[in-house]
Short mmCIF file of C-alpha atoms and ligand atoms in Angstrom, two decimals:
data_model
loop_
_atom_site.label_atom_id
_atom_site.label_comp_id
_atom_site.label_asym_id
_atom_site.label_seq_id
_atom_site.Cartn_x
_atom_site.Cartn_y
_atom_site.Cartn_z
CA UNK A 222 6.46 23.32 1.76
CA UNK A 223 4.90 22.14 5.00
CA UNK A 224 7.03 21.20 8.03
CA UNK A 225 7.90 17.55 8.55
CA UNK A 226 9.94 15.00 10.44
CA UNK A 227 11.42 12.39 8.13
CA UNK A 228 12.11 9.30 10.18
CA UNK A 229 12.53 6.13 8.16
CA UNK A 230 14.42 3.55 10.12
CA UNK A 231 13.77 0.56 7.85
CA UNK A 232 16.94 -1.13 6.66
CA UNK A 233 16.33 -2.35 3.12
CA UNK A 234 18.37 -5.39 2.12
CA UNK A 235 17.91 -5.60 -1.65
CA UNK A 236 19.03 -8.18 -4.20
CA UNK A 237 19.32 -11.79 -5.33
CA UNK A 238 19.33 -14.43 -2.59
CA UNK A 239 19.15 -11.85 0.17
CA UNK A 240 16.41 -13.83 1.94
CA UNK A 241 19.24 -16.13 3.05
CA UNK A 242 20.34 -13.30 5.37
CA UNK A 243 17.08 -13.27 7.30
CA UNK A 244 18.53 -15.25 10.22
CA UNK A 245 21.52 -12.94 10.53
CA UNK A 246 19.32 -9.82 10.55
CA UNK A 247 16.66 -11.31 12.84
CA UNK A 248 19.30 -12.33 15.38
CA UNK A 249 20.05 -8.65 15.98
CA UNK A 250 16.58 -8.29 17.48
CA UNK A 251 15.44 -11.62 18.83
CA UNK A 252 16.04 -15.16 20.01
CA UNK A 253 12.38 -16.04 19.47
CA UNK A 254 10.17 -14.84 16.63
CA UNK A 255 6.63 -15.15 15.30
CA UNK A 256 6.78 -16.24 11.65
CA UNK A 257 3.65 -14.81 10.03
CA UNK A 258 2.54 -15.55 6.47
CA UNK A 259 -0.37 -16.08 4.10
CA UNK A 260 -2.15 -18.96 2.47
CA UNK A 261 0.70 -20.88 0.93
CA UNK A 262 2.53 -19.02 -1.85
CA UNK A 263 5.73 -19.02 0.22
CA UNK A 264 5.55 -22.79 0.65
CA UNK A 265 4.93 -23.39 -3.06
CA UNK A 266 7.89 -21.19 -4.04
CA UNK A 267 10.31 -22.76 -1.55
CA UNK A 268 10.84 -19.44 0.26
CA UNK A 269 9.45 -20.86 3.49
CA UNK A 270 12.19 -23.51 3.63
CA UNK A 271 14.94 -20.96 2.93
CA UNK A 272 13.68 -18.62 5.65
CA UNK A 273 13.28 -21.36 8.26
CA UNK A 274 16.72 -22.80 7.60
CA UNK A 275 18.37 -19.38 7.84
CA UNK A 276 16.59 -18.68 11.13
CA UNK A 277 17.61 -22.08 12.51
CA UNK A 278 21.24 -21.51 11.51
CA UNK A 279 21.14 -18.55 13.85
CA UNK A 280 19.50 -20.55 16.67
CA UNK A 281 16.29 -18.56 16.55
CA UNK A 282 13.16 -20.20 18.00
CA UNK A 283 10.20 -20.00 15.65
CA UNK A 284 6.51 -19.89 16.47
CA UNK A 285 4.35 -19.93 13.33
CA UNK A 286 1.09 -18.20 12.50
CA UNK A 287 0.06 -18.81 8.87
CA UNK A 288 -3.29 -18.08 7.23
CA UNK A 289 -3.25 -14.31 6.56
CA UNK A 290 -5.85 -13.52 3.90
CA UNK A 291 -5.72 -10.68 1.38
CA UNK A 292 -7.59 -7.91 3.23
CA UNK A 293 -6.19 -9.33 6.50
CA UNK A 294 -8.67 -10.14 9.24
CA UNK A 295 -8.89 -8.89 12.81
CA UNK A 296 -9.58 -12.34 14.28
CA UNK A 297 -6.17 -13.66 13.17
CA UNK A 298 -4.55 -10.49 14.55
CA UNK A 299 -6.09 -11.24 17.94
CA UNK A 300 -4.79 -14.82 17.80
CA UNK A 301 -1.34 -13.42 17.03
CA UNK A 302 -1.44 -11.00 19.96
CA UNK A 303 -2.30 -13.85 22.30
CA UNK A 304 0.54 -15.99 20.93
CA UNK A 305 3.09 -13.17 21.27
CA UNK A 306 2.09 -12.54 24.87
CA UNK A 307 2.14 -16.18 25.99
CA UNK A 308 5.25 -17.14 24.02
CA UNK A 309 7.28 -14.00 24.83
CA UNK A 310 7.91 -13.24 21.17
CA UNK A 311 10.60 -10.61 20.52
CA UNK A 312 10.17 -9.97 16.78
CA UNK A 313 7.39 -10.58 14.25
CA UNK A 314 8.69 -11.66 10.86
CA UNK A 315 6.16 -11.27 8.04
CA UNK A 316 6.95 -13.24 4.89
CA UNK A 317 4.69 -12.30 2.00
CA UNK A 318 2.89 -9.26 0.63
CA UNK A 319 1.21 -6.26 2.20
CA UNK A 320 -1.44 -8.36 3.91
CA UNK A 321 1.01 -10.50 5.90
CA UNK A 322 2.98 -7.38 6.80
CA UNK A 323 -0.09 -5.38 7.85
CA UNK A 324 -1.32 -8.25 9.99
CA UNK A 325 2.13 -8.47 11.61
CA UNK A 326 2.07 -4.73 12.35
CA UNK A 327 -1.39 -5.02 13.91
CA UNK A 328 -0.16 -7.81 16.17
CA UNK A 329 2.93 -5.77 17.04
CA UNK A 330 0.73 -2.81 17.97
CA UNK A 331 -1.68 -4.91 20.01
CA UNK A 332 0.79 -6.81 22.16
CA UNK A 333 1.44 -3.92 24.56
CA UNK A 334 -1.88 -2.14 24.08
CA UNK A 335 -4.19 -2.74 27.04
CA UNK A 336 -7.51 -2.26 25.24
CA UNK A 337 -9.00 -3.91 22.16
CA UNK A 338 -6.54 -3.55 19.26
CA UNK A 339 -9.46 -2.52 17.00
CA UNK A 340 -9.67 0.73 19.05
CA UNK A 341 -6.56 1.87 17.21
CA UNK A 342 -8.21 1.43 13.82
CA UNK A 343 -11.33 3.27 15.03
CA UNK A 344 -9.20 6.27 16.17
CA UNK A 345 -10.02 5.52 19.82
CA UNK A 346 -6.48 4.85 21.04
CA UNK A 347 -2.76 5.26 20.43
CA UNK A 348 0.22 3.02 21.07
CA UNK A 349 3.32 3.97 23.01
CA UNK A 350 5.24 0.76 22.39
CA UNK A 351 5.23 -2.03 19.81
CA UNK A 352 7.08 -5.23 19.07
CA UNK A 353 9.56 -4.85 16.22
CA UNK A 354 8.36 -6.08 12.81
CA UNK A 355 10.59 -7.30 9.97
CA UNK A 356 9.68 -8.53 6.49
CA UNK A 357 10.73 -10.72 3.62
CA UNK A 358 8.70 -9.20 0.80
CA UNK A 359 7.17 -11.19 -2.06
CA UNK A 360 4.96 -8.56 -3.72
CA UNK A 361 5.70 -5.14 -5.24
CA UNK A 362 2.57 -3.31 -4.19
CA UNK A 363 1.47 -1.91 -0.83
CA UNK A 364 4.77 -0.44 0.31
CA UNK A 365 4.07 -1.75 3.80
CA UNK A 366 7.67 -3.03 3.92
CA UNK A 367 8.81 0.50 4.81
CA UNK A 368 5.61 2.33 5.75
CA UNK A 369 4.10 3.21 9.10
CA UNK A 370 0.64 1.96 8.16
CA UNK A 371 -1.40 -1.18 8.66
CA UNK A 372 -4.82 -1.89 7.17
CA UNK A 373 -7.09 -4.50 8.77
CA UNK A 374 -10.63 -5.78 8.14
CA UNK A 375 -12.97 -6.56 10.99
CA UNK A 376 -15.19 -9.46 9.92
CA UNK A 377 -17.85 -8.63 12.53
CA UNK A 378 -18.50 -4.98 11.70
CA UNK A 379 -17.58 -5.30 8.02
CA UNK A 380 -15.19 -2.34 8.37
CA UNK A 381 -11.72 -2.11 6.79
CA UNK A 382 -9.61 0.60 8.38
CA UNK A 383 -6.04 1.78 8.75
CA UNK A 384 -3.79 2.77 11.63
CA UNK A 385 -0.49 4.63 11.36
CA UNK A 386 2.38 4.97 13.80
CA UNK A 387 6.12 5.34 13.26
CA UNK A 388 6.63 2.59 15.83
CA UNK A 389 5.22 0.18 13.23
CA UNK A 390 7.76 0.84 10.52
CA UNK A 391 9.63 -2.44 9.97
CA UNK A 392 13.14 -2.60 11.40
CA UNK A 393 14.37 -4.35 8.26
CA UNK A 394 12.88 -5.58 5.00
CA UNK A 395 14.47 -8.05 2.63
CA UNK A 396 13.64 -7.44 -1.04
CA UNK A 397 14.73 -10.01 -3.59
CA UNK A 398 13.12 -9.22 -6.97
CA UNK A 399 13.21 -12.93 -7.88
CA UNK A 400 10.69 -13.60 -5.11
CA UNK A 401 8.13 -11.65 -7.14
CA UNK A 402 8.54 -13.83 -10.29
CA UNK A 403 5.71 -16.17 -9.24
CA UNK A 404 3.05 -13.47 -8.93
CA UNK A 405 0.12 -13.92 -11.34
CA UNK A 406 -0.33 -11.11 -13.93
CA UNK A 407 -3.44 -9.80 -12.17
CA UNK A 408 -1.50 -9.34 -8.92
CA UNK A 409 1.39 -7.62 -10.78
CA UNK A 410 -1.14 -5.17 -12.20
CA UNK A 411 -2.87 -4.63 -8.84
CA UNK A 412 0.50 -3.95 -7.25
CA UNK A 413 1.45 -1.46 -9.97
CA UNK A 414 -1.86 0.37 -9.57
CA UNK A 415 -1.44 0.49 -5.81
CA UNK A 416 2.07 1.97 -5.90
CA UNK A 417 1.05 4.37 -8.67
CA UNK A 418 -1.86 5.48 -6.48
CA UNK A 419 0.45 6.01 -3.50
CA UNK A 420 2.32 8.52 -5.60
CA UNK A 421 -0.86 10.17 -6.92
CA UNK A 422 -2.25 10.59 -3.39
CA UNK A 423 0.85 12.68 -2.69
CA UNK A 424 1.19 14.33 -6.08
CA UNK A 425 -2.30 15.87 -6.22
CA UNK A 426 -1.49 18.48 -3.62
CA UNK A 427 -2.74 21.98 -2.95
CA UNK A 428 0.66 22.87 -1.43
CA UNK A 429 2.86 25.33 -3.37
CA UNK A 430 6.64 25.27 -3.84
CA UNK A 431 7.10 21.52 -3.89
CA UNK A 432 9.01 21.36 -7.16
CA UNK A 433 11.61 18.86 -5.93
CA UNK A 434 9.08 16.32 -4.69
CA UNK A 435 6.83 17.00 -7.71
CA UNK A 436 9.69 15.88 -9.91
CA UNK A 437 10.45 12.87 -7.73
CA UNK A 438 6.78 11.85 -7.88
CA UNK A 439 6.73 12.28 -11.66
CA UNK A 440 9.86 10.13 -12.04
CA UNK A 441 8.34 7.32 -9.98
CA UNK A 442 5.01 7.46 -11.84
CA UNK A 443 6.67 7.48 -15.26
CA UNK A 444 8.76 4.48 -14.22
CA UNK A 445 5.74 2.49 -13.03
CA UNK A 446 3.83 3.23 -16.26
CA UNK A 447 6.73 1.83 -18.25
CA UNK A 448 7.65 -1.10 -15.96
CA UNK A 449 4.26 -2.66 -15.18
CA UNK A 450 3.43 -3.91 -18.71
CA UNK A 451 7.02 -5.17 -19.09
CA UNK A 452 6.76 -7.15 -15.86
CA UNK A 453 3.45 -8.67 -16.99
CA UNK A 454 4.87 -9.62 -20.40
CA UNK A 455 8.10 -11.04 -19.05
CA UNK A 456 7.75 -12.03 -15.39
CA UNK A 457 11.32 -13.34 -15.17
CA UNK A 458 12.99 -10.12 -16.36
CA UNK A 459 15.06 -9.48 -13.24
CA UNK A 460 15.91 -5.84 -13.96
CA UNK A 461 12.28 -4.89 -14.58
CA UNK A 462 11.10 -6.69 -11.45
CA UNK A 463 13.91 -5.07 -9.46
CA UNK A 464 12.92 -1.56 -10.52
CA UNK A 465 9.24 -2.22 -9.92
CA UNK A 466 9.96 -3.60 -6.46
CA UNK A 467 12.04 -0.59 -5.51
CA UNK A 468 9.32 1.68 -6.91
CA UNK A 469 6.79 0.11 -4.55
CA UNK A 470 8.97 0.98 -1.57
CA UNK A 471 9.90 4.47 -2.73
CA UNK A 472 6.25 5.26 -3.52
CA UNK A 473 5.22 4.77 0.10
CA UNK A 474 8.24 5.17 2.40
CA UNK A 475 7.47 8.89 2.84
CA UNK A 476 10.49 10.36 1.04
CA UNK A 477 8.64 11.67 -2.02
CA UNK A 478 5.68 12.97 -0.02
CA UNK A 479 7.41 15.10 2.60
CA UNK A 480 6.48 18.79 2.72
CA UNK A 481 3.25 18.19 0.82
CA UNK A 482 -0.44 18.11 1.71
CA UNK A 483 -1.76 14.70 0.67
CA UNK A 484 -5.17 13.51 -0.51
CA UNK A 485 -5.94 9.83 0.36
CA UNK A 486 -9.62 10.17 -0.56
CA UNK A 487 -9.37 7.40 -3.15
CA UNK A 488 -7.71 5.08 -0.64
CA UNK A 489 -10.45 5.72 1.89
CA UNK A 490 -13.07 4.97 -0.75
CA UNK A 491 -11.29 1.83 -1.93
CA UNK A 492 -11.12 0.49 1.61
CA UNK A 493 -14.92 0.75 1.71
CA UNK A 494 -15.21 -1.21 -1.53
CA UNK A 495 -12.84 -3.96 -0.42
CA UNK A 496 -14.58 -4.10 2.98
CA UNK A 497 -17.89 -4.87 1.26
CA UNK A 498 -16.75 -6.89 -1.77
CA UNK A 499 -13.39 -8.33 -0.63
CA UNK A 500 -11.69 -7.25 -3.87
CA UNK A 501 -7.96 -6.74 -4.40
CA UNK A 502 -6.94 -3.26 -3.20
CA UNK A 503 -5.18 -2.32 -6.47
CA UNK A 504 -8.19 -3.33 -8.56
CA UNK A 505 -10.48 -1.19 -6.39
CA UNK A 506 -8.12 1.76 -6.81
CA UNK A 507 -8.23 1.32 -10.59
CA UNK A 508 -11.96 2.07 -10.37
CA UNK A 509 -12.02 4.91 -7.84
CA UNK A 510 -8.91 6.94 -8.67
CA UNK A 511 -9.84 7.97 -12.24
CA UNK A 512 -13.37 8.73 -10.98
CA UNK A 513 -11.93 11.00 -8.28
CA UNK A 514 -9.72 12.83 -10.79
CA UNK A 515 -12.72 13.43 -13.03
CA UNK A 516 -14.82 14.62 -10.08
CA UNK A 517 -12.35 17.14 -8.60
CA UNK A 518 -10.36 18.19 -11.67
CA UNK A 519 -11.85 21.70 -12.00
CA UNK A 520 -10.96 22.56 -8.39
CA UNK A 521 -7.22 22.47 -9.15
CA UNK A 522 -7.00 22.35 -12.92
CA UNK A 523 -3.38 23.47 -13.25
CA UNK A 524 -2.24 20.45 -11.21
CA UNK A 525 -4.07 18.05 -13.50
CA UNK A 526 -2.63 19.83 -16.53
CA UNK A 527 0.86 19.32 -15.09
CA UNK A 528 0.03 15.65 -14.44
CA UNK A 529 -1.10 15.23 -18.06
CA UNK A 530 1.97 16.89 -19.57
CA UNK A 531 4.72 15.69 -17.19
CA UNK A 532 3.50 12.16 -16.45
CA UNK A 533 1.57 11.21 -19.60
CA UNK A 534 3.40 13.35 -22.21
CA UNK A 535 0.23 15.10 -23.35
CA UNK A 536 0.96 18.16 -25.45
CA UNK A 537 -0.29 21.31 -23.69
CA UNK A 538 -3.10 23.08 -25.49
CA UNK A 539 -2.92 26.74 -24.31
CA UNK A 540 -6.39 27.41 -25.70
CA UNK A 541 -8.00 24.62 -23.66
CA UNK A 542 -6.38 23.57 -20.36
CA UNK A 543 -9.28 21.30 -19.47
CA UNK A 544 -8.83 19.34 -22.69
CA UNK A 545 -5.16 18.80 -21.80
CA UNK A 546 -6.08 17.58 -18.31
CA UNK A 547 -8.77 15.27 -19.69
CA UNK A 548 -6.30 13.75 -22.12
CA UNK A 549 -4.07 12.88 -19.17
CA UNK A 550 -7.00 11.19 -17.47
CA UNK A 551 -7.82 9.32 -20.63
CA UNK A 552 -4.23 8.04 -20.85
CA UNK A 553 -4.42 6.85 -17.25
CA UNK A 554 -7.60 4.91 -18.04
CA UNK A 555 -6.08 3.36 -21.17
CA UNK A 556 -3.05 2.24 -19.15
CA UNK A 557 -5.27 0.73 -16.45
CA UNK A 558 -7.20 -1.33 -19.02
CA UNK A 559 -4.01 -2.28 -20.83
CA UNK A 560 -2.65 -3.99 -17.70
CA UNK A 561 -5.91 -5.87 -17.25
CA UNK A 562 -7.59 -3.89 -14.47
CA UNK A 563 -11.21 -2.70 -14.27
CA UNK A 564 -12.47 0.87 -14.56
CA UNK A 565 -16.04 0.45 -13.29
CA UNK A 566 -17.66 -1.17 -10.29
CA UNK A 567 -19.33 -3.71 -12.57
CA UNK A 568 -16.02 -4.61 -14.25
CA UNK A 569 -14.66 -5.03 -10.72
CA UNK A 570 -17.50 -7.43 -9.90
CA UNK A 571 -18.96 -5.09 -7.28
CA UNK A 572 -22.63 -4.29 -7.90
CA UNK A 573 -23.72 -0.84 -6.86
CA UNK A 574 -26.22 -1.97 -4.16
CA UNK A 575 -24.09 -0.83 -1.22
CA UNK A 576 -23.39 2.75 -2.25
CA UNK A 577 -24.97 4.37 0.83
CA UNK A 578 -23.02 2.09 3.16
CA UNK A 579 -19.76 2.75 1.31
CA UNK A 580 -20.33 6.50 1.26
CA UNK A 581 -21.07 6.55 5.00
CA UNK A 582 -17.96 4.49 5.66
CA UNK A 583 -15.79 6.80 3.56
CA UNK A 584 -16.74 9.72 5.79
CA UNK A 585 -16.61 7.72 9.05
CA UNK A 586 -13.90 9.97 10.47
CA UNK A 587 -15.21 13.23 9.00
CA UNK A 588 -15.18 15.11 5.72
CA UNK A 589 -12.40 14.28 3.32
CA UNK A 590 -10.41 16.01 0.62
CA UNK A 591 -8.11 18.95 0.06
CA UNK A 592 -8.42 19.46 -3.67
CA UNK A 593 -12.16 19.50 -3.03
CA UNK A 594 -13.91 18.79 0.27
CA UNK A 595 -16.26 15.86 -0.30
CA UNK A 596 -19.57 15.57 1.52
CA UNK A 597 -21.91 12.58 1.67
CA UNK A 598 -23.79 13.54 -1.49
CA UNK A 599 -20.50 14.04 -3.38
CA UNK A 600 -19.17 10.66 -2.31
CA UNK A 601 -22.45 8.97 -3.30
CA UNK A 602 -22.38 10.63 -6.70
CA UNK A 603 -18.79 9.73 -7.25
CA UNK A 604 -19.37 6.04 -6.30
CA UNK A 605 -22.31 5.86 -8.77
O1 NZQ B 928 -1.47 -15.53 0.84
P1 NZQ B 928 -0.47 -15.97 -0.16
O2 NZQ B 928 -0.54 -17.43 -0.44
O3 NZQ B 928 0.92 -15.52 0.17
O4 NZQ B 928 -0.88 -15.31 -1.59
C1 NZQ B 928 -0.86 -13.90 -1.86
C2 NZQ B 928 -2.27 -13.33 -1.97
O5 NZQ B 928 -3.19 -14.29 -2.40
C3 NZQ B 928 -0.33 -13.71 -3.25
N1 NZQ B 928 1.12 -13.54 -3.34
C4 NZQ B 928 1.91 -12.66 -2.68
N2 NZQ B 928 3.17 -12.77 -3.10
C5 NZQ B 928 3.19 -13.76 -4.05
C6 NZQ B 928 1.87 -14.24 -4.20
N3 NZQ B 928 1.54 -15.22 -5.08
C7 NZQ B 928 2.54 -15.73 -5.83
N4 NZQ B 928 3.82 -15.31 -5.74
C8 NZQ B 928 4.19 -14.32 -4.87
N5 NZQ B 928 5.45 -13.89 -4.84
O6 NZQ B 928 -0.91 -12.49 -3.70
C9 NZQ B 928 -2.16 -12.30 -3.07
C10 NZQ B 928 -2.23 -10.86 -2.59
O7 NZQ B 928 -1.29 -10.65 -1.55
P2 NZQ B 928 -1.46 -9.38 -0.57
O8 NZQ B 928 -0.40 -9.47 0.46
O9 NZQ B 928 -2.87 -9.29 -0.13
O10 NZQ B 928 -1.21 -8.19 -1.61
P3 NZQ B 928 -0.65 -6.73 -1.42
O11 NZQ B 928 0.81 -6.74 -1.19
O12 NZQ B 928 -1.18 -6.00 -2.58
O13 NZQ B 928 -1.31 -6.19 -0.06
C11 NZQ B 928 -2.64 -5.71 -0.07
C12 NZQ B 928 -3.03 -5.21 1.30
O14 NZQ B 928 -2.20 -4.11 1.69
C13 NZQ B 928 -3.04 -3.04 2.15
C14 NZQ B 928 -4.25 -3.20 1.28
O15 NZQ B 928 -5.37 -2.49 1.78
C15 NZQ B 928 -4.47 -4.70 1.29
O16 NZQ B 928 -5.17 -5.11 2.45
N6 NZQ B 928 -2.31 -1.77 2.08
C16 NZQ B 928 -1.37 -1.54 3.01
C17 NZQ B 928 -0.66 -0.35 3.07
C18 NZQ B 928 0.33 -0.10 4.12
N7 NZQ B 928 0.39 -0.92 5.14
O17 NZQ B 928 1.09 0.87 4.09
C19 NZQ B 928 -0.89 0.72 2.11
C20 NZQ B 928 -1.73 0.33 0.95
O18 NZQ B 928 -2.38 1.48 0.47
C21 NZQ B 928 -2.73 -0.73 1.18
O19 NZQ B 928 -3.94 -0.18 1.69
ZN1 ZN B 929 -2.65 1.50 -1.44
#
């Protein structure tokens, strides 16, 4: 195992009607908040009214900034930073999915940062202080409700990039599974693929002696495989939605990944695809992750054999390890199609014209990969 500091301060408030507690929890941090949300799902579902009335009951002043898009944009982040500075905001409350939360974190990071907030995403700066962020989550997907990360797209440069800092982990997140009932089936599937990928990025390690976290990763993956189709078939099945929602948090709150060397190549590649084609993150991952497994499998075959047998119940063939590993990959692909997600760039609606640009972007911060170090020509091949 590698050394680590596990520092997850996010209070998770989980269960039916828990969004009604948002005023009580927010009051611990602020008298004045920025309420940050997306394009309207929270108004259609009635969640907006519940949140506002709970905040008002606790005499909290609210300044609103709606309009976060999936693949959240830098320009809105800059508006938010300006608002927080002029209005003396004390807490940013994101209500929505990963995009609203990531945008809130970017604003929180930028408020005290003296330079351009985009510096952080280009690895040209670090924060030493941030506004607290809290969330009412409506989507089981990105895990941003308890993660340190934020992912933002800059409309001008066409770059989508991430920034990580423990200061950005939300102080509390409210998770009511019922708030996910209104998600369309495509978004349920994208969310499942995203959380599944968060586990795979950790699971495909070159680190030895990580049996405990291997088993935790396998448990979370097996649960997601089972839960995602059930949630799509019966969106109002509370217990299924509850488990899937908790899986999204557990997949990305660092617990199951500690002591391991991670990959994150597929995430880097997907961010390039969604920067160019503005696709849903989970759908992009459905295309790139199986392709990555296929491309690097021989470099750490025993790991992919374990994945096949422990996650996908493939019977081990001692005479042909590669066949066993390939069967695991094949089961992953079948599952991806079964929940309605694409496996190729053309199924995703992304033509292959921008491969050079995407390959360059993938390696923007240097070579990538632990299972196998990927160079420009590798990345190009693997995008094709
Ligand atoms: O904007 P609204 O109207 O709210 O609609 C959203 C949006 O159109 C809708 N939606 C959300 N909850 C809903 C709902 N519709 C009906 N009922 C509900 N309960 O769903 C659409 C997608 O929402 P979004 O927030 O974009 O989805 P998600 O949670 O998948 O977040 C994706 C973003 O997270 C980033 C991704 O790159 C992407 O930009 N990620 C963030 C990470 C992190 N911060 O740790 C890690 C991830 O790997 C990921 O990169
Ligand atoms: Zn992700």
